[in-house]
mmCIF file of C-alpha atoms in Angstrom:
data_model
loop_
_atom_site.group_PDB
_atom_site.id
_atom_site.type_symbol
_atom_site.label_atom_id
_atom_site.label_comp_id
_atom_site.label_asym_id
_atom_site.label_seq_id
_atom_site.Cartn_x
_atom_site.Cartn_y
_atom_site.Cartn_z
ATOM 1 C CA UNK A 1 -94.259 32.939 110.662
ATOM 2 C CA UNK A 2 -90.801 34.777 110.467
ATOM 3 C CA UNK A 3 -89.135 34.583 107.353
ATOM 4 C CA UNK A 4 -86.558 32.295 107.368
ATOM 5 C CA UNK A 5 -83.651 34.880 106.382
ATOM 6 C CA UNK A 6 -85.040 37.150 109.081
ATOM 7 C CA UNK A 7 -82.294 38.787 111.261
ATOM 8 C CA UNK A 8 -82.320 37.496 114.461
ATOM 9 C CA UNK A 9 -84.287 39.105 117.506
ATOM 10 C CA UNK A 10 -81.987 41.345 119.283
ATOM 11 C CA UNK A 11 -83.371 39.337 122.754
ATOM 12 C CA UNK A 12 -81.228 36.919 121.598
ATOM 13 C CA UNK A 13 -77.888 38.927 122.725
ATOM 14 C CA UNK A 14 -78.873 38.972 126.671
ATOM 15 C CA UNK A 15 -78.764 34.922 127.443
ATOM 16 C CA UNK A 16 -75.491 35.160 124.967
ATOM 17 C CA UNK A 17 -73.571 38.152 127.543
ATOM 18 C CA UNK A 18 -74.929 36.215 130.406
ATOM 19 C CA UNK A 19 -73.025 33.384 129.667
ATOM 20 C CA UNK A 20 -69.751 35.246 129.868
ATOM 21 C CA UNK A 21 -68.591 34.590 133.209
ATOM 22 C CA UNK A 22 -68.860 30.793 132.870
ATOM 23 C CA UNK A 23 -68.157 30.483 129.458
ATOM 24 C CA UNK A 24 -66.639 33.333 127.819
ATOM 25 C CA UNK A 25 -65.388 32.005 124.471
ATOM 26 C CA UNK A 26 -68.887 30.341 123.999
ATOM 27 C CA UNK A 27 -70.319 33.662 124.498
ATOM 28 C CA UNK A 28 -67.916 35.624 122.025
ATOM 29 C CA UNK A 29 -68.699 32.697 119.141
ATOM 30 C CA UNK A 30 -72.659 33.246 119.972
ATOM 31 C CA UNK A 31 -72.880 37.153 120.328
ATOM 32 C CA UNK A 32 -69.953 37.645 116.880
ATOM 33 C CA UNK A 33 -72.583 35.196 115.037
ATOM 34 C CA UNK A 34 -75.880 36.640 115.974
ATOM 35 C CA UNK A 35 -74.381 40.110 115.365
ATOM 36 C CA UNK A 36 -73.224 39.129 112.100
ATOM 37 C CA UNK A 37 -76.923 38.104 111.281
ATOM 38 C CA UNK A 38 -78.369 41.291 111.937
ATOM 39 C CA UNK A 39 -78.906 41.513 115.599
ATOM 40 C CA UNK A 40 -79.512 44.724 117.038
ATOM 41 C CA UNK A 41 -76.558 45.429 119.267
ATOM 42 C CA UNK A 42 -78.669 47.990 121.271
ATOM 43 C CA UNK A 43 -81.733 45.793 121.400
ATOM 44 C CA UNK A 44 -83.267 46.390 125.335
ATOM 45 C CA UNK A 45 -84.642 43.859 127.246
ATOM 46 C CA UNK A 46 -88.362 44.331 129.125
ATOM 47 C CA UNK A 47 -86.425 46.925 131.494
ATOM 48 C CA UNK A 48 -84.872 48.939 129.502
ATOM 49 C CA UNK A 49 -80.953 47.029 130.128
ATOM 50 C CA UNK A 50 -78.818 46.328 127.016
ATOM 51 C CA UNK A 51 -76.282 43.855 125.969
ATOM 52 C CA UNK A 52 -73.749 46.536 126.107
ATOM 53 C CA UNK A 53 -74.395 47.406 130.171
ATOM 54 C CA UNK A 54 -74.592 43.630 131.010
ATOM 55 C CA UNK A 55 -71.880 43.068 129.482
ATOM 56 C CA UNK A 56 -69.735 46.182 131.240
ATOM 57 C CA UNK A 57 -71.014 45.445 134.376
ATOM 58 C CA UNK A 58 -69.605 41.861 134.148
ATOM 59 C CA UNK A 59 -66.516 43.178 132.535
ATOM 60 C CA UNK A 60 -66.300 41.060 129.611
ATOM 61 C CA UNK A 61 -64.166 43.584 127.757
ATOM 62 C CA UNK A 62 -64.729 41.456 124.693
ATOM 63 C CA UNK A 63 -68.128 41.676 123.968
ATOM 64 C CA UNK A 64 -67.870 44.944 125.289
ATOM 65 C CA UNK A 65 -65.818 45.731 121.986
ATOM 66 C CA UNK A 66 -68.099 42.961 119.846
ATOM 67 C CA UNK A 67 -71.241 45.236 120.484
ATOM 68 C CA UNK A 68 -69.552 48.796 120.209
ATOM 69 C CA UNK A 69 -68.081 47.475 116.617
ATOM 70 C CA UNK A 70 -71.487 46.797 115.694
ATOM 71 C CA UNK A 71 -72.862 49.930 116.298
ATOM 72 C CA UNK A 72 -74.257 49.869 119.604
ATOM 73 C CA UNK A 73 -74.196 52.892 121.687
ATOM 74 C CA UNK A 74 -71.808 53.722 124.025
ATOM 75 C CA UNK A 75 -73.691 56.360 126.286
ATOM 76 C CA UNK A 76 -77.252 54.720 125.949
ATOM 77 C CA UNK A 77 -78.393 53.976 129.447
ATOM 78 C CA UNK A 78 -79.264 50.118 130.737
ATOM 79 C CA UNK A 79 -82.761 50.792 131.918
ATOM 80 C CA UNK A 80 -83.195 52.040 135.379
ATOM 81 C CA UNK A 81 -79.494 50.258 135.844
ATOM 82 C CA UNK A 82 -77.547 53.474 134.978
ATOM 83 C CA UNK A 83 -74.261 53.794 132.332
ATOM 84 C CA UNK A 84 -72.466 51.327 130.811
ATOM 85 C CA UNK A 85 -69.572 53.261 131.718
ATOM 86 C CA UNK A 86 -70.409 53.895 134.885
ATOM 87 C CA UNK A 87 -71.127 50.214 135.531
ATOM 88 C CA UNK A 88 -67.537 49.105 134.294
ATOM 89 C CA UNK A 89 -66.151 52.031 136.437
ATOM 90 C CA UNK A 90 -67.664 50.661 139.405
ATOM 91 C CA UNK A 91 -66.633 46.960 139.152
ATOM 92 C CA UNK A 92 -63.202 48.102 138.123
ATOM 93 C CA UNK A 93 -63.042 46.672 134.906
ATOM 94 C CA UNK A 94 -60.175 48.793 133.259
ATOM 95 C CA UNK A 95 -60.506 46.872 130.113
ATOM 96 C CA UNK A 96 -64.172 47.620 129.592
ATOM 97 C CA UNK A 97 -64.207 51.223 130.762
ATOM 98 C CA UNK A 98 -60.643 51.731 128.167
ATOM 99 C CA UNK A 99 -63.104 50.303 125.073
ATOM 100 C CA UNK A 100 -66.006 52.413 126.292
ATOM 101 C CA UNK A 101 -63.948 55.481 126.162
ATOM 102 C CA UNK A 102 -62.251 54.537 122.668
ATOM 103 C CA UNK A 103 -66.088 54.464 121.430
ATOM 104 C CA UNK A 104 -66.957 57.440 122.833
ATOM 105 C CA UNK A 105 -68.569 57.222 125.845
ATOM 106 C CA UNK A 106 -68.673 60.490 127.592
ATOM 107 C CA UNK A 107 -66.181 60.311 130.868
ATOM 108 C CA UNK A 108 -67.986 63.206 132.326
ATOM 109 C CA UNK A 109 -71.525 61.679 131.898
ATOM 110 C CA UNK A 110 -73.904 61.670 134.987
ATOM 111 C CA UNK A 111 -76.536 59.166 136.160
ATOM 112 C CA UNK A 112 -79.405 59.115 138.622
ATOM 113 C CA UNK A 113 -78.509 60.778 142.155
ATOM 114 C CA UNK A 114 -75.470 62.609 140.707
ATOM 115 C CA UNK A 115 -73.428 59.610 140.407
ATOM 116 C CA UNK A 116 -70.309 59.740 137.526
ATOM 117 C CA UNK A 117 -67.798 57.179 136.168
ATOM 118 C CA UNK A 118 -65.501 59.125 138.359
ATOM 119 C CA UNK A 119 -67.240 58.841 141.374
ATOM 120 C CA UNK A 120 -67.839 55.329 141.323
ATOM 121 C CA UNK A 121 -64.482 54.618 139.945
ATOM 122 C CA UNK A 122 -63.138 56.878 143.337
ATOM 123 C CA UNK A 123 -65.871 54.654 145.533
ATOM 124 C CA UNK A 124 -63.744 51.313 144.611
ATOM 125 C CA UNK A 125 -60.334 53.259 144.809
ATOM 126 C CA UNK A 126 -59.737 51.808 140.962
ATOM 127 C CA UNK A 127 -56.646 53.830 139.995
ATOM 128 C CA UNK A 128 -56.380 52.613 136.929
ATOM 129 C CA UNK A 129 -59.888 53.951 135.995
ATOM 130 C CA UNK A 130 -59.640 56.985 137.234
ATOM 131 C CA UNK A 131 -56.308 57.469 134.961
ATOM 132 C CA UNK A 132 -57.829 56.381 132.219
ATOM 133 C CA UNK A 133 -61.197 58.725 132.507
ATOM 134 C CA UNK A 134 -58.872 61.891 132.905
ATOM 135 C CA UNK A 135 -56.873 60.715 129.686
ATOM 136 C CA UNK A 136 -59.735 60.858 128.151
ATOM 137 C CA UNK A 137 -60.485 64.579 129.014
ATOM 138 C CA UNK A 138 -62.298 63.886 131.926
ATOM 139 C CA UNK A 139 -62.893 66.652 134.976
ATOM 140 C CA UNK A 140 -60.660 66.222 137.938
ATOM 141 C CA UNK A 141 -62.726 68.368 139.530
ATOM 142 C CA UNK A 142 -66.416 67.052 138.506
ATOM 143 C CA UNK A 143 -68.289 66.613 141.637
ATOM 144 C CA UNK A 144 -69.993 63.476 142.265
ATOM 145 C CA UNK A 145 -73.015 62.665 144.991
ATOM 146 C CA UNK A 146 -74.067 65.517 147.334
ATOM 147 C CA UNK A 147 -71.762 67.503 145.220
ATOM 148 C CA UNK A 148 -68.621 66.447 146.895
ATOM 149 C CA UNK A 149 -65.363 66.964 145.338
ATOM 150 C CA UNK A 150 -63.297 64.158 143.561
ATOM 151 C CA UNK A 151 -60.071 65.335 145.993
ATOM 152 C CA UNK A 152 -62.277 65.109 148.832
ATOM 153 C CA UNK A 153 -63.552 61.435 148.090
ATOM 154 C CA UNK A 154 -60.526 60.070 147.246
ATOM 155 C CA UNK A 155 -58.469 61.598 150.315
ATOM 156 C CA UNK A 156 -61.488 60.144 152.827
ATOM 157 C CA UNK A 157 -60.737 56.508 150.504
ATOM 158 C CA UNK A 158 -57.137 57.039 151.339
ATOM 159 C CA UNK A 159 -56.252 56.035 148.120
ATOM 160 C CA UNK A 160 -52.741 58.115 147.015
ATOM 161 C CA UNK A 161 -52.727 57.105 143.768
ATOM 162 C CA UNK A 162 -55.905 58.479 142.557
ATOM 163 C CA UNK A 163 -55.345 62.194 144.846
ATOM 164 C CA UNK A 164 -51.795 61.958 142.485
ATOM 165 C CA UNK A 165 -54.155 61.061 139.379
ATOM 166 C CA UNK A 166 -56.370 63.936 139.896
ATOM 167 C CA UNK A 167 -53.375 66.706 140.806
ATOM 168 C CA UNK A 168 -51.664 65.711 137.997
ATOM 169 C CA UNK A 169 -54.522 66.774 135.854
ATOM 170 C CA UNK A 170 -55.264 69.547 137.235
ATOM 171 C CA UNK A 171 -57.881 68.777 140.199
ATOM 172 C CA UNK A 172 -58.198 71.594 142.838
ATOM 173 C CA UNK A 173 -61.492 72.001 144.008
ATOM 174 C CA UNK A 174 -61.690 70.826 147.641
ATOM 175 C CA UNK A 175 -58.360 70.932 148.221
ATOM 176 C CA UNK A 176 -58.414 72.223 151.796
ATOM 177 C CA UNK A 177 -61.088 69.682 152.972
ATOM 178 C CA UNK A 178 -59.176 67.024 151.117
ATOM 179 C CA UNK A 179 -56.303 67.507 153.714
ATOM 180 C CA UNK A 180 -58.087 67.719 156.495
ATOM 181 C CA UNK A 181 -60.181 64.455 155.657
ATOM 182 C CA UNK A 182 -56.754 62.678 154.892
ATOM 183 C CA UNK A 183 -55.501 63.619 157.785
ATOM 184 C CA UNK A 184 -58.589 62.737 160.554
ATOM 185 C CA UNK A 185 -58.237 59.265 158.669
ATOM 186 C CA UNK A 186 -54.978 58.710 158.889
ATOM 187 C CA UNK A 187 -55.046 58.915 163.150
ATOM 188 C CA UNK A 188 -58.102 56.909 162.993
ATOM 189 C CA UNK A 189 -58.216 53.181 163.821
ATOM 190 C CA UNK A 190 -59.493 52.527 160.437
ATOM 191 C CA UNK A 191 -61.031 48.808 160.746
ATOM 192 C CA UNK A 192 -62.620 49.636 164.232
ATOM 193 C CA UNK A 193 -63.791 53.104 162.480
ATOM 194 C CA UNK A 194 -65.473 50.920 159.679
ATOM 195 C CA UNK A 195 -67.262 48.090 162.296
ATOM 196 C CA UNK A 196 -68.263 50.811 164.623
ATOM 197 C CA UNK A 197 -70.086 52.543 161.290
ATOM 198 C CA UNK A 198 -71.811 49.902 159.951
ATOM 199 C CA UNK A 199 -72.800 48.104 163.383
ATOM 200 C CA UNK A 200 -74.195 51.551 164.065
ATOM 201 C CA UNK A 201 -77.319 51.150 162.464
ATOM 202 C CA UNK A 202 -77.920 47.102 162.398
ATOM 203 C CA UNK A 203 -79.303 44.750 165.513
ATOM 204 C CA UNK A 204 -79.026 41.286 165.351
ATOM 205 C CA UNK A 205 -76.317 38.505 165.887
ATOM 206 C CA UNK A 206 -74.004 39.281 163.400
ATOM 207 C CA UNK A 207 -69.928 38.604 163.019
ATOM 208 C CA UNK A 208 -67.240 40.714 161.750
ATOM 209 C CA UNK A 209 -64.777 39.495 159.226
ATOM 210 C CA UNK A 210 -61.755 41.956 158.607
ATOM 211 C CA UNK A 211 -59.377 40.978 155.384
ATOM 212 C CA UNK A 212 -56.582 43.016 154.603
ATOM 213 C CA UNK A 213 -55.284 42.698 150.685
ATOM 214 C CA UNK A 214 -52.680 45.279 148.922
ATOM 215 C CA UNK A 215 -53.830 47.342 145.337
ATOM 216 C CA UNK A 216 -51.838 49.987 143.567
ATOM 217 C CA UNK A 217 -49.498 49.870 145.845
ATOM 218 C CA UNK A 218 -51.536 50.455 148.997
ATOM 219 C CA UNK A 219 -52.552 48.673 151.972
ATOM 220 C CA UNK A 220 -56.394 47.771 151.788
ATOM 221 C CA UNK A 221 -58.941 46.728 154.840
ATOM 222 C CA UNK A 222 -62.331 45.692 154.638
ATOM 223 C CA UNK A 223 -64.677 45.026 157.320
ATOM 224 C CA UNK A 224 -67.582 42.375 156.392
ATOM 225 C CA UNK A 225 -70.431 41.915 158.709
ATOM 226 C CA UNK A 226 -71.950 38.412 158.468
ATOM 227 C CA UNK A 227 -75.253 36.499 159.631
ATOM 228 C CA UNK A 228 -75.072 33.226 161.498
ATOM 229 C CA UNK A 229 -76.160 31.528 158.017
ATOM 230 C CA UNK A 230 -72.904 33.124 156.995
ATOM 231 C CA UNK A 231 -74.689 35.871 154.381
ATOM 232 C CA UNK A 232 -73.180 38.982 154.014
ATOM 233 C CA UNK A 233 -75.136 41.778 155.429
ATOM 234 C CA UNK A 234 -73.326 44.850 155.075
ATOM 235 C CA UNK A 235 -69.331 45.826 154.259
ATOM 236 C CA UNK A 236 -67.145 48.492 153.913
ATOM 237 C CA UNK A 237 -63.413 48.958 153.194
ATOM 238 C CA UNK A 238 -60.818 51.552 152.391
ATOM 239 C CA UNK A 239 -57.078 52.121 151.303
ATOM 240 C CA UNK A 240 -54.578 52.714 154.303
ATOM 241 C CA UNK A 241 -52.562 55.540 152.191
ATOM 242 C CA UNK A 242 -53.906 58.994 154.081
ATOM 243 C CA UNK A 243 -50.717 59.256 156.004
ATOM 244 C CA UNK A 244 -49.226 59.303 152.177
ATOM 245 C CA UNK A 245 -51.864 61.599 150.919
ATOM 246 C CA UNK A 246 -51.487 64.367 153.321
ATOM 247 C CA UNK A 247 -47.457 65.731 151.864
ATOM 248 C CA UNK A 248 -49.382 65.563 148.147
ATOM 249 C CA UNK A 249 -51.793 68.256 149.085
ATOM 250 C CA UNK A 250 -49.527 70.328 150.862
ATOM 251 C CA UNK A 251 -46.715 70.198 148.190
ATOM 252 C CA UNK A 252 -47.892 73.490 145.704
#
């Protein structure tokens, strides 16, 4: 029988960051009092994933910052799941990734298959991330997947306020390719570009939802491709700015 003054399992924290989404002062009350008690803040559950990634992948910034007070580890990985950091990168969850770094958390770190916060951060064309990670003394020029270039993935994203971001601080490497990618891209019809990709390599009855939204400034499309039950099967998007990225790489 536990002892009655017994600090509370640490599997308690999961169902607590779970709850965030639908009820995220409920959560904050549960997680501040079982941390309080003596939970452990980097307790895993049965694979390997930790309060701390679940709750930067669902960017609840605040329980982010509950668990990292307490002493949980910024850089420990969520199981098989990859980076906390890398998770709030890729959802674009500025808040969470801005508490990671204030931690600690390594901007430069790398996960499985050569993925960084960087690239996934370029991936969703999150500006704001990618700002923040080079603030924090991250590489402008640390390559991501298949070794490709942070210029380079951003130009091909079309995304002109991260290519500014990463010539600001300093970012060179794949310079030349950058261009040339922004500029194939930018005489491209982009949303027929994107269907004729991802139809490519799927059979099947399937229809194609384009929705066009604005972020940072820029002109966004992405191309959905939907079963007749309406389930999303595959998608794709990009920023519309390569026409704006091409004078940034050729001004010196």
């Amino acid at each position: 029988m536990d002892h009655p003054d017994a600090a509370p399992s640490g599997a308690q924290l999961h169902p607590a960051v779970l709850t965030a989404v639908t009820d995220p002062a409920g959560a904050r009350r549960t997680l501040t009092g079982l941390l309080r008690s003596g939970a452990d803040p980097d307790f895993p559950d049965e694979d390997g994933v930790t309060p701390l990634y679940l709750a930067s992948v669902q960017g609840a910034a605040d329980l982010v910052r509950l668990l990292l007070r307490a002493g949980a580890d910024p850089d420990r990985p969520g199981g098989t799941e990859g980076l906390p950091l890398c998770a709030a990168a890729a959802g674009g969850h500025t808040d969470a990734v801005r508490a990671l770094l204030a931690a600690g958390a390594r901007p430069d770190a790398r996960e499985e298959f050569g993925f960084t916060p960087l690239a996934w951060a370029i991936r969703g064309g999150h500006t704001a991330i990618v700002a923040a990670l080079l603030d924090a003394g991250g590489d402008p020029d640390l390559p991501g997947p298949e070794e490709e270039p942070p210029l380079v993935a951003a130009a091909r994203r079309g995304s002109p306020g991260i290519v500014r971001a990463l010539l600001e601080h300093g970012g060179s490497a794949g310079r030349t390719e950058a261009l040339a990618e922004a500029r194939r891209w930018a005489a491209l019809d982009i949303p027929a570009e994107l269907t004729r990709t991802l139809l490519a390599t799927r059979t099947g009855t399937l229809r194609v939802v384009t929705e066009r939204s604005h972020h940072d400034g820029t002109e966004r499309v992405a191309v959905r491709l939907l079963d007749p039950a309406g389930t999303l099967r595959a998608g794709d998007d990009r920023d519309l700015g390569h026409a704006r990225i091409v004078p940034l790489l050729l001004t010196d």
